[in-house]
Short mmCIF file of C-alpha atoms and ligand atoms in Angstrom, two decimals:
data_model
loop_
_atom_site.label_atom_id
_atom_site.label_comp_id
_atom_site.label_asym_id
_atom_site.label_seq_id
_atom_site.Cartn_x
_atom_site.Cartn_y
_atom_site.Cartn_z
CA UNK A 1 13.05 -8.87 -4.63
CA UNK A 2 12.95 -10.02 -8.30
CA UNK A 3 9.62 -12.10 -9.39
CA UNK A 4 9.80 -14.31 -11.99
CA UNK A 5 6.61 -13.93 -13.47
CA UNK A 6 4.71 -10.85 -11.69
CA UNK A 7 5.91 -7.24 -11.60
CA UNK A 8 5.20 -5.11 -8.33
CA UNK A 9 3.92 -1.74 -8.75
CA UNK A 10 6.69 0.63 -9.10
CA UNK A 11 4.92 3.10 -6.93
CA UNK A 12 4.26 2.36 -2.78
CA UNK A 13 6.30 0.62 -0.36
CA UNK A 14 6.70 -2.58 1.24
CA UNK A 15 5.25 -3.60 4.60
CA UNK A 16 7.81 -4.57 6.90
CA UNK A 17 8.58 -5.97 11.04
CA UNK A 18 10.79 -4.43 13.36
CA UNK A 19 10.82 -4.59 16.50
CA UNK A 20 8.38 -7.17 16.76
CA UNK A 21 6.15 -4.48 15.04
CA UNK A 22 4.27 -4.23 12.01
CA UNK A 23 5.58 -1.33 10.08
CA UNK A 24 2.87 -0.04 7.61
CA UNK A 25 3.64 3.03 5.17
CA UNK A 26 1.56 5.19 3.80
CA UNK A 27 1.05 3.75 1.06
CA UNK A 28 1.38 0.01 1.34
CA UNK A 29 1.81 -2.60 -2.06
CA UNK A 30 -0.88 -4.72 -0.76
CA UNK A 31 -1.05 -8.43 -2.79
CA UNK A 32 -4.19 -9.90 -3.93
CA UNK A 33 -4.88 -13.21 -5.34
CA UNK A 34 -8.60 -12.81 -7.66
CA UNK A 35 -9.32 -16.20 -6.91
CA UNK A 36 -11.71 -18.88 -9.06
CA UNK A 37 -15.01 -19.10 -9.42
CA UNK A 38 -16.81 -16.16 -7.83
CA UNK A 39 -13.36 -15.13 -6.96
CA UNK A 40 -13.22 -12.11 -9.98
CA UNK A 41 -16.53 -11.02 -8.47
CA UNK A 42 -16.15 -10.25 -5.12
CA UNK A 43 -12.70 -9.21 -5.24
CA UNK A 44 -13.66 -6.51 -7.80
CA UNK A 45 -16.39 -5.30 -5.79
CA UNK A 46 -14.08 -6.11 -2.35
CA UNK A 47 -11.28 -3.74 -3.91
CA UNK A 48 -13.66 -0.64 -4.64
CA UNK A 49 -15.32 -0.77 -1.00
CA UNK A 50 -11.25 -1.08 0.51
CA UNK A 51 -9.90 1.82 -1.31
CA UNK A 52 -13.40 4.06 -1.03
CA UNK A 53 -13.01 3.34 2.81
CA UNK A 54 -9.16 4.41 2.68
CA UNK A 55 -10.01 7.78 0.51
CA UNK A 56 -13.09 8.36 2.87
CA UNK A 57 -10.81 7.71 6.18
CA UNK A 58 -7.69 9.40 5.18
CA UNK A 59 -8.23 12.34 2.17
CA UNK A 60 -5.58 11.04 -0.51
CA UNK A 61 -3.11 11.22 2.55
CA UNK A 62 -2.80 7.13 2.59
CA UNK A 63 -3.90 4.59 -0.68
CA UNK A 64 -3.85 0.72 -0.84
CA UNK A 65 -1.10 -0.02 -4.07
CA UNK A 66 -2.56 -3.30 -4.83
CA UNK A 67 -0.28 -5.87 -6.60
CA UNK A 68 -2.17 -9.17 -8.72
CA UNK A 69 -0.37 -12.02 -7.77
CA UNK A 70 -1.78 -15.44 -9.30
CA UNK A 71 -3.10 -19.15 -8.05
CA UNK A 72 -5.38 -21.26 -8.84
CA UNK A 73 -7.18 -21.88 -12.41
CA UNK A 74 -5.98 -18.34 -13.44
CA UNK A 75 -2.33 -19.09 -12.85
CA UNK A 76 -2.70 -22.24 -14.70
CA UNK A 77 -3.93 -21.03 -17.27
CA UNK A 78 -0.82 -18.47 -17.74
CA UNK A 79 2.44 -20.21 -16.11
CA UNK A 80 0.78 -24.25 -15.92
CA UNK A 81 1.36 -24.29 -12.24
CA UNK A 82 -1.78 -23.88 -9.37
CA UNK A 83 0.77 -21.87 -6.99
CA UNK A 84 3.77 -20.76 -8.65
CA UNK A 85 6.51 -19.87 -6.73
CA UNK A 86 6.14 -15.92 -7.33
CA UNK A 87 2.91 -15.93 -4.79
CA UNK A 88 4.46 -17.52 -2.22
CA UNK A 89 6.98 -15.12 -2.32
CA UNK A 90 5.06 -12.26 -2.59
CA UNK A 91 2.82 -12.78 0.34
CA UNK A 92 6.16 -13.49 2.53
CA UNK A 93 7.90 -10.49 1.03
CA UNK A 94 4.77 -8.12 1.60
CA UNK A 95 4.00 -9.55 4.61
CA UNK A 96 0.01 -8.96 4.22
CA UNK A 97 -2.26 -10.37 1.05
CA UNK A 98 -6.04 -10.80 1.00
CA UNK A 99 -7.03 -13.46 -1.54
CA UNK A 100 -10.71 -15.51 -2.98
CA UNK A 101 -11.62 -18.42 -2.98
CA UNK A 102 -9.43 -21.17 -4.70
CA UNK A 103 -10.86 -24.23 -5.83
CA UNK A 104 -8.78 -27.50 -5.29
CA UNK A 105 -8.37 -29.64 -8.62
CA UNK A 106 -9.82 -32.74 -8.80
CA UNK A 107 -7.56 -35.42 -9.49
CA UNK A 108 -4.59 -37.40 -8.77
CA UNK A 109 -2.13 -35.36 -6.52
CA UNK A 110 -3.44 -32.39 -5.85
CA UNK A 111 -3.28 -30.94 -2.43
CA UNK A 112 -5.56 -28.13 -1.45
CA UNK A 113 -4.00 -25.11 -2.67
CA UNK A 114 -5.54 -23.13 0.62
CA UNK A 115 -3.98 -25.69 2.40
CA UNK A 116 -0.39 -25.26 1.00
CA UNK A 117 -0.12 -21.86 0.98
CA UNK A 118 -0.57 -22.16 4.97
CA UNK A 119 2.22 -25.04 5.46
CA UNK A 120 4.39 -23.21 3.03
CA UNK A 121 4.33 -19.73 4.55
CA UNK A 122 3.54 -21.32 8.14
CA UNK A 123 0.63 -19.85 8.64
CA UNK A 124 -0.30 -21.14 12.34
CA UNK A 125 -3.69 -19.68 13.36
CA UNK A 126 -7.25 -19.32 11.61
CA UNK A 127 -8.26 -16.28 13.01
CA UNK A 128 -12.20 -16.16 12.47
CA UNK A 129 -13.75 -13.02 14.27
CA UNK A 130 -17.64 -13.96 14.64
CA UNK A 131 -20.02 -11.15 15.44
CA UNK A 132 -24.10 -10.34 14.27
CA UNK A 133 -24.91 -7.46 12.26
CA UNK A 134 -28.49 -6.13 12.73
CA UNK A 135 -30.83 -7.61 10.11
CA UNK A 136 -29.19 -10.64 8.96
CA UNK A 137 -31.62 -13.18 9.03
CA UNK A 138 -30.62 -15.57 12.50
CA UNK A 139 -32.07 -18.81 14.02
CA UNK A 140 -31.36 -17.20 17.42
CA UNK A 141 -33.62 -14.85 19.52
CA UNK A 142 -30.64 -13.08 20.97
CA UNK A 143 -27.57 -13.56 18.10
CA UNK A 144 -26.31 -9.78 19.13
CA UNK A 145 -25.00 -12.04 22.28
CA UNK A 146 -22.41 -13.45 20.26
CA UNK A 147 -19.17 -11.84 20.01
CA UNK A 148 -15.80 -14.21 19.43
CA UNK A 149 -12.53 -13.95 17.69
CA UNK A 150 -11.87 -18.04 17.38
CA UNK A 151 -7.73 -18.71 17.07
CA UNK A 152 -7.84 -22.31 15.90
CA UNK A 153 -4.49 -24.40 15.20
CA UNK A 154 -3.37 -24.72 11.61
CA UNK A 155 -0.78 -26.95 11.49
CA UNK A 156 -1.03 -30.08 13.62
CA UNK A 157 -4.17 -32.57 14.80
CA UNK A 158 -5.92 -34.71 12.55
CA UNK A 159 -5.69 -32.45 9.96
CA UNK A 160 -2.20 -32.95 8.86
CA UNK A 161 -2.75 -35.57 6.59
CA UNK A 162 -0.73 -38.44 8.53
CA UNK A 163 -3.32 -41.18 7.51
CA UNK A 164 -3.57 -44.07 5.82
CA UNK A 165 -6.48 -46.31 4.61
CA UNK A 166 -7.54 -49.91 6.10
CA UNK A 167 -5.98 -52.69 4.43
CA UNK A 168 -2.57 -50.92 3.06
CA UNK A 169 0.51 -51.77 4.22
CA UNK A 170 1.32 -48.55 5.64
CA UNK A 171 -1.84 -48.89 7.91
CA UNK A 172 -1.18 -53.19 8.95
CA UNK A 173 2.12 -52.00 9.64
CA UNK A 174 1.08 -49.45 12.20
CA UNK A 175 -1.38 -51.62 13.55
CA UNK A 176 1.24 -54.57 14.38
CA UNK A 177 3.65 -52.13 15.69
CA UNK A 178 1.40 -50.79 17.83
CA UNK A 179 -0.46 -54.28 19.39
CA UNK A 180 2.56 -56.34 19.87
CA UNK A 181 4.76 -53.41 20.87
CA UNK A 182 2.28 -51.57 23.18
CA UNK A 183 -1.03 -53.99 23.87
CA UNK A 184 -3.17 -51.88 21.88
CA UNK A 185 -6.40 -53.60 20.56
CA UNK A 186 -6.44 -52.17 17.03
CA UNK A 187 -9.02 -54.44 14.63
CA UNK A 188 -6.73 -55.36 12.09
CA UNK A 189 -8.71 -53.99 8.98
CA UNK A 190 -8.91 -50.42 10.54
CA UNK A 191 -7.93 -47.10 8.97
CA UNK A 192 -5.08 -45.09 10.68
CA UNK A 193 -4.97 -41.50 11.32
CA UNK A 194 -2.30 -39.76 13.84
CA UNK A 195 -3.25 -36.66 15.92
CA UNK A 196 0.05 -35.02 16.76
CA UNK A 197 -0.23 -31.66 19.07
CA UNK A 198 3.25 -29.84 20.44
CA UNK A 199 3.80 -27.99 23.20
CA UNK A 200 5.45 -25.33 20.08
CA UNK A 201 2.39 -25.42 18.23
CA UNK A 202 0.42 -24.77 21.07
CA UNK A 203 2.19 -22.07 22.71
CA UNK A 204 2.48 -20.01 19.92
CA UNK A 205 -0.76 -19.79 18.90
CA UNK A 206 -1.96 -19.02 22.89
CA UNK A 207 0.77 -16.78 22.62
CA UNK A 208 -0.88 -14.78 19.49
CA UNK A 209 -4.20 -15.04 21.54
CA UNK A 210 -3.46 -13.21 24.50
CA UNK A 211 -1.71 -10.34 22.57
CA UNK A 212 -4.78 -9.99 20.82
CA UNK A 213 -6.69 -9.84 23.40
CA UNK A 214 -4.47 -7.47 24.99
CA UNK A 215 -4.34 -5.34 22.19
CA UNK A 216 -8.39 -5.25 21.80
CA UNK A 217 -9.36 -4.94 24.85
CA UNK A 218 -10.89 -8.28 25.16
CA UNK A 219 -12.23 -10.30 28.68
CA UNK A 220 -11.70 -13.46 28.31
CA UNK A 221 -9.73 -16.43 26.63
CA UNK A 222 -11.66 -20.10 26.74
CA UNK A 223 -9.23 -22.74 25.82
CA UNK A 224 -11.69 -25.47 24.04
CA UNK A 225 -10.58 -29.20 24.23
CA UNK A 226 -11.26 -32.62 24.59
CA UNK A 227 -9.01 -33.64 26.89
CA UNK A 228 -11.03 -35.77 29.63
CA UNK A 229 -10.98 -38.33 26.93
CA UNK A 230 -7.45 -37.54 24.66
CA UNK A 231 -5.78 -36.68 27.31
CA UNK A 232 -1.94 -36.67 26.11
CA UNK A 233 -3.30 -33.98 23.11
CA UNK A 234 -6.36 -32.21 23.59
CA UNK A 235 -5.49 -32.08 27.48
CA UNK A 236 -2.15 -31.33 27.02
CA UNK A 237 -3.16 -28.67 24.78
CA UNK A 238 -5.08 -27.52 27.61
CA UNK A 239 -2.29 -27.27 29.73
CA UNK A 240 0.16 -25.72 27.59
CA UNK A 241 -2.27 -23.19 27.35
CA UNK A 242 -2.57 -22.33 30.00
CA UNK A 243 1.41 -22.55 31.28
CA UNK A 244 1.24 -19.90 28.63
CA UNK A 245 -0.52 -17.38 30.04
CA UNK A 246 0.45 -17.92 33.80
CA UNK A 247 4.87 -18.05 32.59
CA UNK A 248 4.54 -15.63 29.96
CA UNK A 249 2.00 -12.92 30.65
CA UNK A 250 2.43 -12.86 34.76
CA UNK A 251 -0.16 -10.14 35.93
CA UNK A 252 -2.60 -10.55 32.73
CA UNK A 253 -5.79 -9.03 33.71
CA UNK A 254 -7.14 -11.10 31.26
CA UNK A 255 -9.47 -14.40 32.26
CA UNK A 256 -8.58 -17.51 31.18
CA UNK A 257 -10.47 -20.47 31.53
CA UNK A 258 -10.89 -23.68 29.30
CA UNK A 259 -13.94 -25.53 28.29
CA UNK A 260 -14.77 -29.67 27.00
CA UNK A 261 -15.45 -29.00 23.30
CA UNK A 262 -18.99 -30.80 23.43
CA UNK A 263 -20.26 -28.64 26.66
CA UNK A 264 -18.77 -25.57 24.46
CA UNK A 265 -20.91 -25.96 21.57
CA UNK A 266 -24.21 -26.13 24.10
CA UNK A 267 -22.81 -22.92 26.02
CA UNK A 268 -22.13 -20.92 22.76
CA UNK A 269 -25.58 -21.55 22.01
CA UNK A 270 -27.22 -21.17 25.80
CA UNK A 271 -24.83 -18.56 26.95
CA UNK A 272 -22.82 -16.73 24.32
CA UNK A 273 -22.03 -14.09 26.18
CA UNK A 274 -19.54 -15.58 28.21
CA UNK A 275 -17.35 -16.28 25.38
CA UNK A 276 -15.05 -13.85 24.11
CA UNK A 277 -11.63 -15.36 22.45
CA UNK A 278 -11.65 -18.95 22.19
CA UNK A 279 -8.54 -21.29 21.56
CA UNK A 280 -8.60 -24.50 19.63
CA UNK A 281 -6.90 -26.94 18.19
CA UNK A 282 -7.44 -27.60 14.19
CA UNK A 283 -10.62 -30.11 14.24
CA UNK A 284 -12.07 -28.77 17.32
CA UNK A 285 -11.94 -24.71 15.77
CA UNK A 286 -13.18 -25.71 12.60
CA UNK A 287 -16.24 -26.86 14.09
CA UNK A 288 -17.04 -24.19 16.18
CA UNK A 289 -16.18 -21.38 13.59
CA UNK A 290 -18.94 -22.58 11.28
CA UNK A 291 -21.27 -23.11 14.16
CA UNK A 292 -20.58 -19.68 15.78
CA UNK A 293 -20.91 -18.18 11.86
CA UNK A 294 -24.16 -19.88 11.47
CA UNK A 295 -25.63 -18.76 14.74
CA UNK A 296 -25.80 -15.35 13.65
CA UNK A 297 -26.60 -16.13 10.31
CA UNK A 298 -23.45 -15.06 8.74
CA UNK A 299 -21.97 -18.40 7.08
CA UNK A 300 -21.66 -16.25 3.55
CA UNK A 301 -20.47 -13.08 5.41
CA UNK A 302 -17.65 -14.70 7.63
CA UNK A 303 -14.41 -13.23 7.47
CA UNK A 304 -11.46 -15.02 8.30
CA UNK A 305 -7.36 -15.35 8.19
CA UNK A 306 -4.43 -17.45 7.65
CA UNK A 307 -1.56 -15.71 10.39
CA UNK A 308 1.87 -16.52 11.12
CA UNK A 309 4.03 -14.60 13.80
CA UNK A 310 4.00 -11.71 10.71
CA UNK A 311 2.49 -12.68 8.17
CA UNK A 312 -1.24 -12.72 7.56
CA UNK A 313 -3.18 -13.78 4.63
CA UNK A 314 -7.09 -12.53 4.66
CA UNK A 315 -9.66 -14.50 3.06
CA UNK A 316 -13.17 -14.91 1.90
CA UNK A 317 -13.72 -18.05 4.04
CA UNK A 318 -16.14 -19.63 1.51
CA UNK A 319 -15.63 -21.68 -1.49
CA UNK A 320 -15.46 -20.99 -5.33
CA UNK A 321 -19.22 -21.37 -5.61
CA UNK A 322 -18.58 -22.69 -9.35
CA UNK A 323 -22.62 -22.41 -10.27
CA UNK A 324 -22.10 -18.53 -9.90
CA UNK A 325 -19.08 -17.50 -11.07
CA UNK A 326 -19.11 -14.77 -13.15
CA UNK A 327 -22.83 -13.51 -12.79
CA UNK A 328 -22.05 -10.80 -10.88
CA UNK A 329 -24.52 -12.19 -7.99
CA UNK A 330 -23.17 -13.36 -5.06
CA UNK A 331 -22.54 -11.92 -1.70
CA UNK A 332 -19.10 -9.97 -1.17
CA UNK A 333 -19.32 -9.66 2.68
CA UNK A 334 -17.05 -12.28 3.59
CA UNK A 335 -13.83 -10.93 1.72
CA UNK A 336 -14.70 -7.06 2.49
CA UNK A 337 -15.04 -8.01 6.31
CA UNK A 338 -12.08 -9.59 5.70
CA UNK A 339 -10.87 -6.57 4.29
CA UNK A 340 -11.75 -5.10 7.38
CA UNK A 341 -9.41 -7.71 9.68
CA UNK A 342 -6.78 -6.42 7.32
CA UNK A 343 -7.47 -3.17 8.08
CA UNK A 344 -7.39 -3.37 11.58
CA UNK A 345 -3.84 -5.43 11.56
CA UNK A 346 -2.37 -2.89 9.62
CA UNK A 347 -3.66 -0.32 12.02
CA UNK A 348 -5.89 1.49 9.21
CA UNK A 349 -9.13 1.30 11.70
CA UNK A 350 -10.62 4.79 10.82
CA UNK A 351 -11.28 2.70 7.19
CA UNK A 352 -12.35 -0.27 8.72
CA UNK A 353 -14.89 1.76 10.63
CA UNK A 354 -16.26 3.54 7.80
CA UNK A 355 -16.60 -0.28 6.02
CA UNK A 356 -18.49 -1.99 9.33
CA UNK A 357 -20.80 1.31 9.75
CA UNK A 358 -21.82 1.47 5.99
CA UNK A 359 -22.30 -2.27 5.58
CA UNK A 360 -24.20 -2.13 8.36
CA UNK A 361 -26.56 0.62 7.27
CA UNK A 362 -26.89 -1.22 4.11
CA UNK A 363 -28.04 -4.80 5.40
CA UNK A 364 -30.69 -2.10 7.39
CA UNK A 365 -31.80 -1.01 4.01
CA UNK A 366 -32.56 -4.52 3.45
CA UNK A 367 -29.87 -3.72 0.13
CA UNK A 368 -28.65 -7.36 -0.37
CA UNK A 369 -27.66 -9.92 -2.43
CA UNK A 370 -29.95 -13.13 -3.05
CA UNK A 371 -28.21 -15.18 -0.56
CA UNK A 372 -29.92 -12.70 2.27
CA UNK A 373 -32.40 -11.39 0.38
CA UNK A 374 -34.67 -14.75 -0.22
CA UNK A 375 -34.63 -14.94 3.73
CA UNK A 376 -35.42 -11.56 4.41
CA UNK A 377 -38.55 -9.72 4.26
CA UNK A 378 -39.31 -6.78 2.02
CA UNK A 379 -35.36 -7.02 0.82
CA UNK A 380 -33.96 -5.47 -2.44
CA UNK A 381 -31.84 -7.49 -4.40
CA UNK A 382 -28.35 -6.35 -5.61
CA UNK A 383 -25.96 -7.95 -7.59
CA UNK A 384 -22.39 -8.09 -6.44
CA UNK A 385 -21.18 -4.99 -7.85
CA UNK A 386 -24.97 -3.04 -6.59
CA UNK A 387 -24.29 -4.50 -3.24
CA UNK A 388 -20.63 -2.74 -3.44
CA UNK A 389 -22.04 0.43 -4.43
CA UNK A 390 -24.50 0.47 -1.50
CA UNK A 391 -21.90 0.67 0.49
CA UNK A 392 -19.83 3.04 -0.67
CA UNK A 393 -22.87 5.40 -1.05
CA UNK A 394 -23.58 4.99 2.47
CA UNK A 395 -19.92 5.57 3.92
CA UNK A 396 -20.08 8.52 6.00
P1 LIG B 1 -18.84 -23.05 -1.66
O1 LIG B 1 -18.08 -22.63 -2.84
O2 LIG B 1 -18.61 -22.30 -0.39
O3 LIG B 1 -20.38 -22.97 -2.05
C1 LIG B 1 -21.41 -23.65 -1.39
C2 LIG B 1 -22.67 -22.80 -1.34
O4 LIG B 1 -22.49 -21.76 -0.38
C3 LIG B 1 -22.99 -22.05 -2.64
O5 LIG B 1 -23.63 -22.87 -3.58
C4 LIG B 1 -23.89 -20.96 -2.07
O6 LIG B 1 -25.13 -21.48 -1.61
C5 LIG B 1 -23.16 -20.58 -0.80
N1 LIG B 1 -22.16 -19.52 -1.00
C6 LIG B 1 -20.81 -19.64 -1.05
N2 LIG B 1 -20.23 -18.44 -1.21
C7 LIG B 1 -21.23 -17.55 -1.23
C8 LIG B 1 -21.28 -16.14 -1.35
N3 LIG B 1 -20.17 -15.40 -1.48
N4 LIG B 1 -22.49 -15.54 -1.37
C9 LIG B 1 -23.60 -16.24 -1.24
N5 LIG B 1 -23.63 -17.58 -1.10
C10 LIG B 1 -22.46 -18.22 -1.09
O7 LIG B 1 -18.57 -24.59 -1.32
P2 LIG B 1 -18.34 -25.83 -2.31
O8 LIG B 1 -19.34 -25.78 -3.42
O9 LIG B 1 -18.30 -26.99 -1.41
O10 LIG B 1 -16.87 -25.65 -2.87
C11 LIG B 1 -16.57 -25.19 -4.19
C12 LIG B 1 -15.06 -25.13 -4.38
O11 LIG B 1 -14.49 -24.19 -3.47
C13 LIG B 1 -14.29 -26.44 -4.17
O12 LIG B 1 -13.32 -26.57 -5.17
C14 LIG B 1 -13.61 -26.25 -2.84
O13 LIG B 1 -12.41 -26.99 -2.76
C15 LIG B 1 -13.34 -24.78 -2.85
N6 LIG B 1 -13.21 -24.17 -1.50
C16 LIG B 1 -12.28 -23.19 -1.36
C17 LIG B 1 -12.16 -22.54 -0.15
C18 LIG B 1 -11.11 -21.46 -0.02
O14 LIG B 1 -10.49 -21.09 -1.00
N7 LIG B 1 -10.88 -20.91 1.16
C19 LIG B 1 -12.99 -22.85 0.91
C20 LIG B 1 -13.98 -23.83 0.73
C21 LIG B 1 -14.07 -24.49 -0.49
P3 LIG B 1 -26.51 -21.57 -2.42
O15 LIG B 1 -26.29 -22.60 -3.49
O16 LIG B 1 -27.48 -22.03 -1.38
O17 LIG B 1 -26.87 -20.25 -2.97
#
């Protein structure tokens, strides 16, 4: 593959699918986009925890060959495009990238760069595992209860961008259509929006579900709607979801059951130990990823990331934080755990298990960066690059 702007290492190898299976050498070119903001910050520290973990785990036998590919402000800057072309085809080409946060530009035609990467490379599902580490600071008694991987829909629902605003054309067109033609009673000065859902999206991303769970070990799948009320989506969602599971996976000794997205977000809270993997459409899983993330306190440490059937791009789920960039300050945790889904995808989980232990020992040290430490007792603060250090000294 020949990059117009960007040169891959000339040392380690490509990851590649055969099979329907990841095939992951030993020493796998692994793309990373800095990002803006605090991007340069946490990816620097991100990139020292990843490849202590992979020495640590594996003795010089296996090493992440990372490759800088470019977006955002810092491919501006260089080439005068947000996204060039090169990035796109790197992450397709290598299959898995990890990236920062990118800030959208304000202004006149810009779509969110996050946002394109996922429609270009069809990137279906937002994977965001959710779990509590001991000593992050929780509104919950009990926040150890909660433990979900949340697959929420990328591509369709609200989200997609089919709107228009009240008073355009576009939007009195719609509305006539839609009275005279079908009896709807649409006030005439109304914004439009369109909430498309497929029986394609759906499947595959209940179909991605279920292997997980399969693969991890996992109890249960909840399919979250709200399809008492729309029932021809959210309810149809529901019941492609479940056609799913009961024509493709006959025997699955996994449980799958589906819950109304408003009694959801009281159970999560009431009983979060019935929830396991959950299933959502786009608005719907955006909600309850943030809510689940906040429960255990872990809105700045949640990982997340951006899969296709192959393809999967890991992210620090947070924004650019402009106020902070470049003071070395903020907390890393969301791109290394991140690091860490990567890790397990690619089936390097001795190094993921080295990360999770000696983060965890580290938050116990009360080691952490302002955003914990000014709700924590007795902490120590660390800049980003301390925080990093911590734990890489406590890896074990
Ligand atoms: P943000 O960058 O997430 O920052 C909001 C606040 O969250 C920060 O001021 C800070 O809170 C806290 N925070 C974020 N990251 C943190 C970290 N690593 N450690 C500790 N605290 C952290 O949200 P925003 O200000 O709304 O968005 C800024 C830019 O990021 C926008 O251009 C937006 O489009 C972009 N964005 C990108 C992504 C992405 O690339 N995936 C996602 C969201 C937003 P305190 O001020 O309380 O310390």
């Amino acid at each position: 593959m020949k990059f117009d702007r960007v040169k891959p290492p000339s040392n380690g190898e490509k990851i590649s699918f055969h099979g329907g299976k990841l095939q992951v050498p030993q020493n796998p070119v692994i793309p990373y986009i800095e990002g803006d903001g605090v991007g340069p910050d946490i990816m620097k520290a991100a990139r020292r925890v990843f490849d202590s973990a992979v020495a640590k785990a594996y003795g010089g036998r296996r090493k992440i060959i990372w490759f800088e590919i470019f977006a955002g402000e810092k491919a501006n800057n260089s080439c005068g495009e947000y996204l060039p072309k090169d990035t796109l085809e790197a992450i397709e080409n290598y299959v898995v990238a990890i990236k920062g946060p990118l800030t959208t530009p304000v202004g006149g035609g810009y779509r969110s760069l996050n946002v394109t990467i996922r429609q270009e490379l069809d990137l279906y599902a937002c994977v965001r595992p959710v779990r509590y580490f001991k000593g992050v600071p929780s509104p919950l008694k009990h926040p150890e209860k909660l433990n979900v991987v949340i697959f929420r829909e990328n591509t369709e629902d609200v989200y997609v961008g089919n709107e228009w605003e009240a008073g355009t054309g576009e939007a009195k067109t719609i509305i006539e259509y839609l009275n005279t033609k079908f009896g709807t009673k649409i006030r005439e000065a109304s914004g439009i929006g369109i909430k498309p859902m497929s029986e394609f999206a759906t499947k595959r991303l209940m179909r991605k579900a279920i292997k997980y769970a399969i693969e991890e070990g996992r109890n249960s799948i909840t399919i979250m709607h709200k399809g008492n009320i729309m029932k021809y989506t959210e309810g149809a969602f529901r019941e492609w979801a479940y056609e799913v599971a009961r024509e493709e996976f006959p025997g699955l000794k996994i449980i799958i059951k589906d819950r109304i997205a408003d009694s959801m977000f009281q159970q999560i809270l009431t009983r979060p130990d019935e929830y396991d993997i959950i299933v959502a459409p786009n608005l719907n899983g955006d909600y309850i990823s943030d809510a689940c993330a906040a429960q255990v306190g872990g809105l700045g440490i949640a990982p997340g990331a951006n899969m296709g059937d192959f393809v999967a791009l890991f992210e620090a789920t947070h924004g650019t934080a402009p106020k902070y960039a470049n003071q070395d300050k903020v907390n890393p945790g969301s791109l290394i755990l991140s690091g860490v889904m990567m890790f397990d995808y690619i089936g390097l989980k001795e190094a993921s298990k080295i990360i999770i232990d000696a983060f965890q020992e580290t938050i116990l040290q009360k080691k952490v960066t302002y955003d914990l430490a000014r709700q924590m007792e007795g902490a120590v603060e660390l800049k980003t690059s301390e925080f990093a250090s911590a734990i890489i000294e406590n890896m074990s």
